[in-house]
PDB file of C-alpha atoms in Angstrom:
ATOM      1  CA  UNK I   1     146.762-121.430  -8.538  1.00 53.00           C
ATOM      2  CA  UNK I   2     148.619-123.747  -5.895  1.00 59.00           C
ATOM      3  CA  UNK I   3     147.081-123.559  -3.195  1.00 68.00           C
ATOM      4  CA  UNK I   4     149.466-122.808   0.544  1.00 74.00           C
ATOM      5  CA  UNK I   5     148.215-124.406   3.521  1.00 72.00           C
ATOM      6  CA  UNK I   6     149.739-123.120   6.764  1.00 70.00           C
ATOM      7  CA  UNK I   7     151.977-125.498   9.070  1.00 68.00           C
ATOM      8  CA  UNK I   8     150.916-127.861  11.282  1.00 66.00           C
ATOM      9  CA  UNK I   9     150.387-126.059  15.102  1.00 63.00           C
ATOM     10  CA  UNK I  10     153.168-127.880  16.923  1.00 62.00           C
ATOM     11  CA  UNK I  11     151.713-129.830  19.516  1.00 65.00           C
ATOM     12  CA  UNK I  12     152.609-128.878  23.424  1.00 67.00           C
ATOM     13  CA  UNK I  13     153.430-131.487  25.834  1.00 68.00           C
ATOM     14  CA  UNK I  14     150.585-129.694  28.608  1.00 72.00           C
ATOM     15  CA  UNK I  15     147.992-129.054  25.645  1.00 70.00           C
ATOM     16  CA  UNK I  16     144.743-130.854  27.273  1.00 71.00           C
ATOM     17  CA  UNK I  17     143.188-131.720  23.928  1.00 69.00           C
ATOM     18  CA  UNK I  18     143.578-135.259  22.815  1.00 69.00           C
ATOM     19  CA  UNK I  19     142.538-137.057  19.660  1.00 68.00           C
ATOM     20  CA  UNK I  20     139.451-139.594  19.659  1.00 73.00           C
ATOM     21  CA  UNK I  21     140.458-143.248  20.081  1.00 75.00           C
ATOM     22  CA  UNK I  22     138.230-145.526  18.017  1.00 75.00           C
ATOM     23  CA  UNK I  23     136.849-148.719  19.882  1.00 79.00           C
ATOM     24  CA  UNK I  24     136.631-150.136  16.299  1.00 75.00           C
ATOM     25  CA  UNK I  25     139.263-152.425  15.795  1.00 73.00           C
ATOM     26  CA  UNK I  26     140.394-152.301  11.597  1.00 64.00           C
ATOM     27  CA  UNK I  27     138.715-154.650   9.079  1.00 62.00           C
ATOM     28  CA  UNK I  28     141.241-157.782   8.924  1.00 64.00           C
ATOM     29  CA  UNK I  29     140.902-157.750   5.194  1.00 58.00           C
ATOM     30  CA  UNK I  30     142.592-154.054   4.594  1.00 60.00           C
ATOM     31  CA  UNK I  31     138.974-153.021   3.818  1.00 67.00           C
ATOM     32  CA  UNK I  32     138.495-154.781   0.937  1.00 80.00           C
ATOM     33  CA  UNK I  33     134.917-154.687  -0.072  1.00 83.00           C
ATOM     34  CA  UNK I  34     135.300-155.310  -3.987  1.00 84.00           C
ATOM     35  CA  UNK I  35     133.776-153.234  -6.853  1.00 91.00           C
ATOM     36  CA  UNK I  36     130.698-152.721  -7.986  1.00 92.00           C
ATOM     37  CA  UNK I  37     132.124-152.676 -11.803  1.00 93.00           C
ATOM     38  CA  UNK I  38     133.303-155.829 -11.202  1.00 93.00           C
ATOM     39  CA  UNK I  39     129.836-157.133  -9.870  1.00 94.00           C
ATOM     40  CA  UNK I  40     128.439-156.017 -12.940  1.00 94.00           C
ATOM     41  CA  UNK I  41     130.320-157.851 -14.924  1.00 95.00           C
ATOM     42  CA  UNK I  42     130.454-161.358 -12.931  1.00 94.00           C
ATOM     43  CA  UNK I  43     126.594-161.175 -12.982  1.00 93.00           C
ATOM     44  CA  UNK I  44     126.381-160.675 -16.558  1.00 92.00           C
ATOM     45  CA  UNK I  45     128.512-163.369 -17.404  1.00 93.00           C
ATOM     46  CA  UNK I  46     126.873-165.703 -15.154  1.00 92.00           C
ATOM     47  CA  UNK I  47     123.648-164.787 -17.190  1.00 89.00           C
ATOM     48  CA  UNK I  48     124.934-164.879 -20.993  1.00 88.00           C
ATOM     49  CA  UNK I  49     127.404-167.803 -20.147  1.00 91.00           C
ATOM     50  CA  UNK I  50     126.573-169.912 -17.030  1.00 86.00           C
ATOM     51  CA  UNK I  51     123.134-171.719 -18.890  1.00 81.00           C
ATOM     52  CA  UNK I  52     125.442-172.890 -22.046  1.00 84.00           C
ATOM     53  CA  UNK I  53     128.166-174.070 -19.543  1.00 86.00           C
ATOM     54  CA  UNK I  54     125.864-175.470 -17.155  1.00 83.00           C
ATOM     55  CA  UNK I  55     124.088-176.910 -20.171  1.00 80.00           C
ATOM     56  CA  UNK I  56     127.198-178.715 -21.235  1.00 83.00           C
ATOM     57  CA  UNK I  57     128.257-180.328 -18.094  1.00 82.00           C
ATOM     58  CA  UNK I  58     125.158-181.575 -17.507  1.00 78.00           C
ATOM     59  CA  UNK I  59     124.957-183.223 -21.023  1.00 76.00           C
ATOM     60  CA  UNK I  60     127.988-184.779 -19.814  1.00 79.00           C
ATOM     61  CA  UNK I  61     127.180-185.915 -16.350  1.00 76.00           C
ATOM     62  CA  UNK I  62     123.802-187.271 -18.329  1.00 74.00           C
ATOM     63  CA  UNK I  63     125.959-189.389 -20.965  1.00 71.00           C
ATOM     64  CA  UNK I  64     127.587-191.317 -18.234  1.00 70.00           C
ATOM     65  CA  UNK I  65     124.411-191.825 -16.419  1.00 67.00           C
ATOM     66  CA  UNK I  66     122.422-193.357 -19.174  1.00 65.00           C
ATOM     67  CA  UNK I  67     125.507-195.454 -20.435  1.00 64.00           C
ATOM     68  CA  UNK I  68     125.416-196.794 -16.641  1.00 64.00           C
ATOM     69  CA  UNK I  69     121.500-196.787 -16.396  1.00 62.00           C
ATOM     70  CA  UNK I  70     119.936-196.908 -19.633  1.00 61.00           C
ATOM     71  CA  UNK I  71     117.125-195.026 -18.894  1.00 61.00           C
ATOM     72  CA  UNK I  72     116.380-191.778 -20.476  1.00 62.00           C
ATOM     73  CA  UNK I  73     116.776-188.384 -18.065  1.00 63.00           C
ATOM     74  CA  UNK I  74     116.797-185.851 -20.979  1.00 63.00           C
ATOM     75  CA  UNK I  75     114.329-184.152 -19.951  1.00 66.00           C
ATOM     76  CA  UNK I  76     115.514-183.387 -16.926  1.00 67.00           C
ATOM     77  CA  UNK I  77     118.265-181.700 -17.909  1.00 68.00           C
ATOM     78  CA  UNK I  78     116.739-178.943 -19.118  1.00 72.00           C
ATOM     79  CA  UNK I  79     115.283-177.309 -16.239  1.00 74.00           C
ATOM     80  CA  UNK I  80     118.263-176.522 -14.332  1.00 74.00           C
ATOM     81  CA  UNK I  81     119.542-175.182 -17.783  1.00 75.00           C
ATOM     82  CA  UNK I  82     117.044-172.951 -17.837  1.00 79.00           C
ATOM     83  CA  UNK I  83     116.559-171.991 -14.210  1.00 82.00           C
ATOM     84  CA  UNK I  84     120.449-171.582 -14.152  1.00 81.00           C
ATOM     85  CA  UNK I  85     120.975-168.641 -15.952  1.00 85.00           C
ATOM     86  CA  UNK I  86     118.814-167.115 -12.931  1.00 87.00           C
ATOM     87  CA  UNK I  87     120.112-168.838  -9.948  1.00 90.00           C
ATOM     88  CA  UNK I  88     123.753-168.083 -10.475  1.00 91.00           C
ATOM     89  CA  UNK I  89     123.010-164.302 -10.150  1.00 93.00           C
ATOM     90  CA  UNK I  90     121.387-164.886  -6.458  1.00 93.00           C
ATOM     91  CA  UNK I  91     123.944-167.415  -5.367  1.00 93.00           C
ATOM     92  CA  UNK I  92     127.420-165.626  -6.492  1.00 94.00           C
ATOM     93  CA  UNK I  93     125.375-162.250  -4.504  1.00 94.00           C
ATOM     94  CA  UNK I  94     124.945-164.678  -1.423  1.00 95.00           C
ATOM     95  CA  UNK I  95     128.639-165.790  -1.937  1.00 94.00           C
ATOM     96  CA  UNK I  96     129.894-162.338  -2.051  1.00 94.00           C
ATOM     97  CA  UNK I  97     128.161-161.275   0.738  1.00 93.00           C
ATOM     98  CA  UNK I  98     129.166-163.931   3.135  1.00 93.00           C
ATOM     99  CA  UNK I  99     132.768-163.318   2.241  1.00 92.00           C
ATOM    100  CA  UNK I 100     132.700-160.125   3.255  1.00 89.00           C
ATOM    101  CA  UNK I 101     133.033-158.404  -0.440  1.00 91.00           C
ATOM    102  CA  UNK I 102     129.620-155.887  -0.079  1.00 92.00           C
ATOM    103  CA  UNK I 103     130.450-153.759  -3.233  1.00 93.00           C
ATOM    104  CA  UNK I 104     130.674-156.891  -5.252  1.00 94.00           C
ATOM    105  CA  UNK I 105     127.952-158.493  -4.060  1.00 95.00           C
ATOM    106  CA  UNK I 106     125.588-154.910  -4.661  1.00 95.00           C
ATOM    107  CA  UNK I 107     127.201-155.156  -8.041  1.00 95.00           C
ATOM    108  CA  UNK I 108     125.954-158.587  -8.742  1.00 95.00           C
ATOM    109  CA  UNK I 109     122.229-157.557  -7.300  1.00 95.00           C
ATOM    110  CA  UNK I 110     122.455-154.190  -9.647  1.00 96.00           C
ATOM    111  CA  UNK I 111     123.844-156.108 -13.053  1.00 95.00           C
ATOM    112  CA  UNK I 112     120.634-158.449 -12.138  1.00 94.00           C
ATOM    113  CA  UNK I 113     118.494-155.827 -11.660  1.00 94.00           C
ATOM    114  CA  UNK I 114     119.559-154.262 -15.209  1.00 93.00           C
ATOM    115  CA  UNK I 115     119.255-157.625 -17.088  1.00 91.00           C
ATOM    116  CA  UNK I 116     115.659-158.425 -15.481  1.00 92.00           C
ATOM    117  CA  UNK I 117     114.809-154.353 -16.886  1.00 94.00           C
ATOM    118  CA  UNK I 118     116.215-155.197 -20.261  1.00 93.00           C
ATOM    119  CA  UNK I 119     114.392-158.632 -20.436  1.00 92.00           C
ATOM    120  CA  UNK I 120     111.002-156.350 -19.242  1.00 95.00           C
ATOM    121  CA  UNK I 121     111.558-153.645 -21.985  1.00 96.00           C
ATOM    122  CA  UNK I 122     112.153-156.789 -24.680  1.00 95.00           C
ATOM    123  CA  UNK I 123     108.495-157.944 -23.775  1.00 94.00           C
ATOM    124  CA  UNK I 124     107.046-154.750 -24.208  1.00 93.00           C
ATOM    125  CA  UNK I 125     108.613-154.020 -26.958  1.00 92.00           C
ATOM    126  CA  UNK I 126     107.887-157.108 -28.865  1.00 90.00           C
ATOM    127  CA  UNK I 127     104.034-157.238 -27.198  1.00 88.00           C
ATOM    128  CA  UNK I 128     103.991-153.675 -28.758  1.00 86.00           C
ATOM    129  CA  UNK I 129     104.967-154.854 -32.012  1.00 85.00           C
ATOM    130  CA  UNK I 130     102.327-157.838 -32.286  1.00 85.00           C
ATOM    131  CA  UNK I 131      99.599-155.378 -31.016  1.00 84.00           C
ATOM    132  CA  UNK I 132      98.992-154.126 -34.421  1.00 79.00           C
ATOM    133  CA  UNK I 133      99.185-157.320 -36.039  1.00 80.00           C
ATOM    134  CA  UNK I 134      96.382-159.596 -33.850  1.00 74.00           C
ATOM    135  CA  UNK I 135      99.032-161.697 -33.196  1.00 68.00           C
ATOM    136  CA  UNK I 136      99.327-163.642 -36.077  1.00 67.00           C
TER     137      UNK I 136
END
């Protein structure tokens, strides 16, 4: 089953043909572009973990400011909490792509692509459920 291929054609010094020389010169990076597992996976992370952890440092940031102010910015604290889980997504894809990493960063687009779907099909689903009931 092995498979014999035949030996090279030695190569005479008055054969005409040449190989192509490429004008491109060779990525300075080895041709590193990343992996698109690995996009996946930061862009889920940055969606189950980045609003609790964003959530937490600015709880902190907000307990030095009020000891320092004394007025009361709670309530500002909660919309980049919730707008972060979203925004970290888009920025680590701009990141990636800047840096040259273009598997990575279509990784990051694709894992937020799935968890948008999977968000959409909990809607439905749960608007499907409360159909039958009025809402109530």
């Amino acid at each position: 089953m092995s498979e014999q291929h035949p030996p090279p054609l030695p190569q005479s010094p008055n054969d005409p043909y040449q190989p192509p020389v490429s004008n491109t010169p060779p990525p300075a990076d080895g041709g590193n572009e990343g992996s698109v597992g690995a996009g996946i996976a930061i862009c889920i992370a940055l969606m189950v973990f980045g609003g609790p952890a964003i959530g937490i440092v600015l709880r902190l940031l907000m307990s030095s400011v009020l000891s320092f102010t004394g007025t009361s910015l709670y309530s500002l604290m909660w919309l980049p909490v919730t707008a972060g889980p979203i925004m970290l997504p888009v920025i680590a894809g701009i990141w990636f792509t800047r840096k040259g990493l273009t598997k990575t960063a279509k990784g990051v687009w694709l894992g937020f692509t799935i968890v948008i779907g999977l968000v959409l099909l909990l809607v439905a689903a749960c608007f499907g459920l409360l159909t039958g009931s009025n809402f109530h």
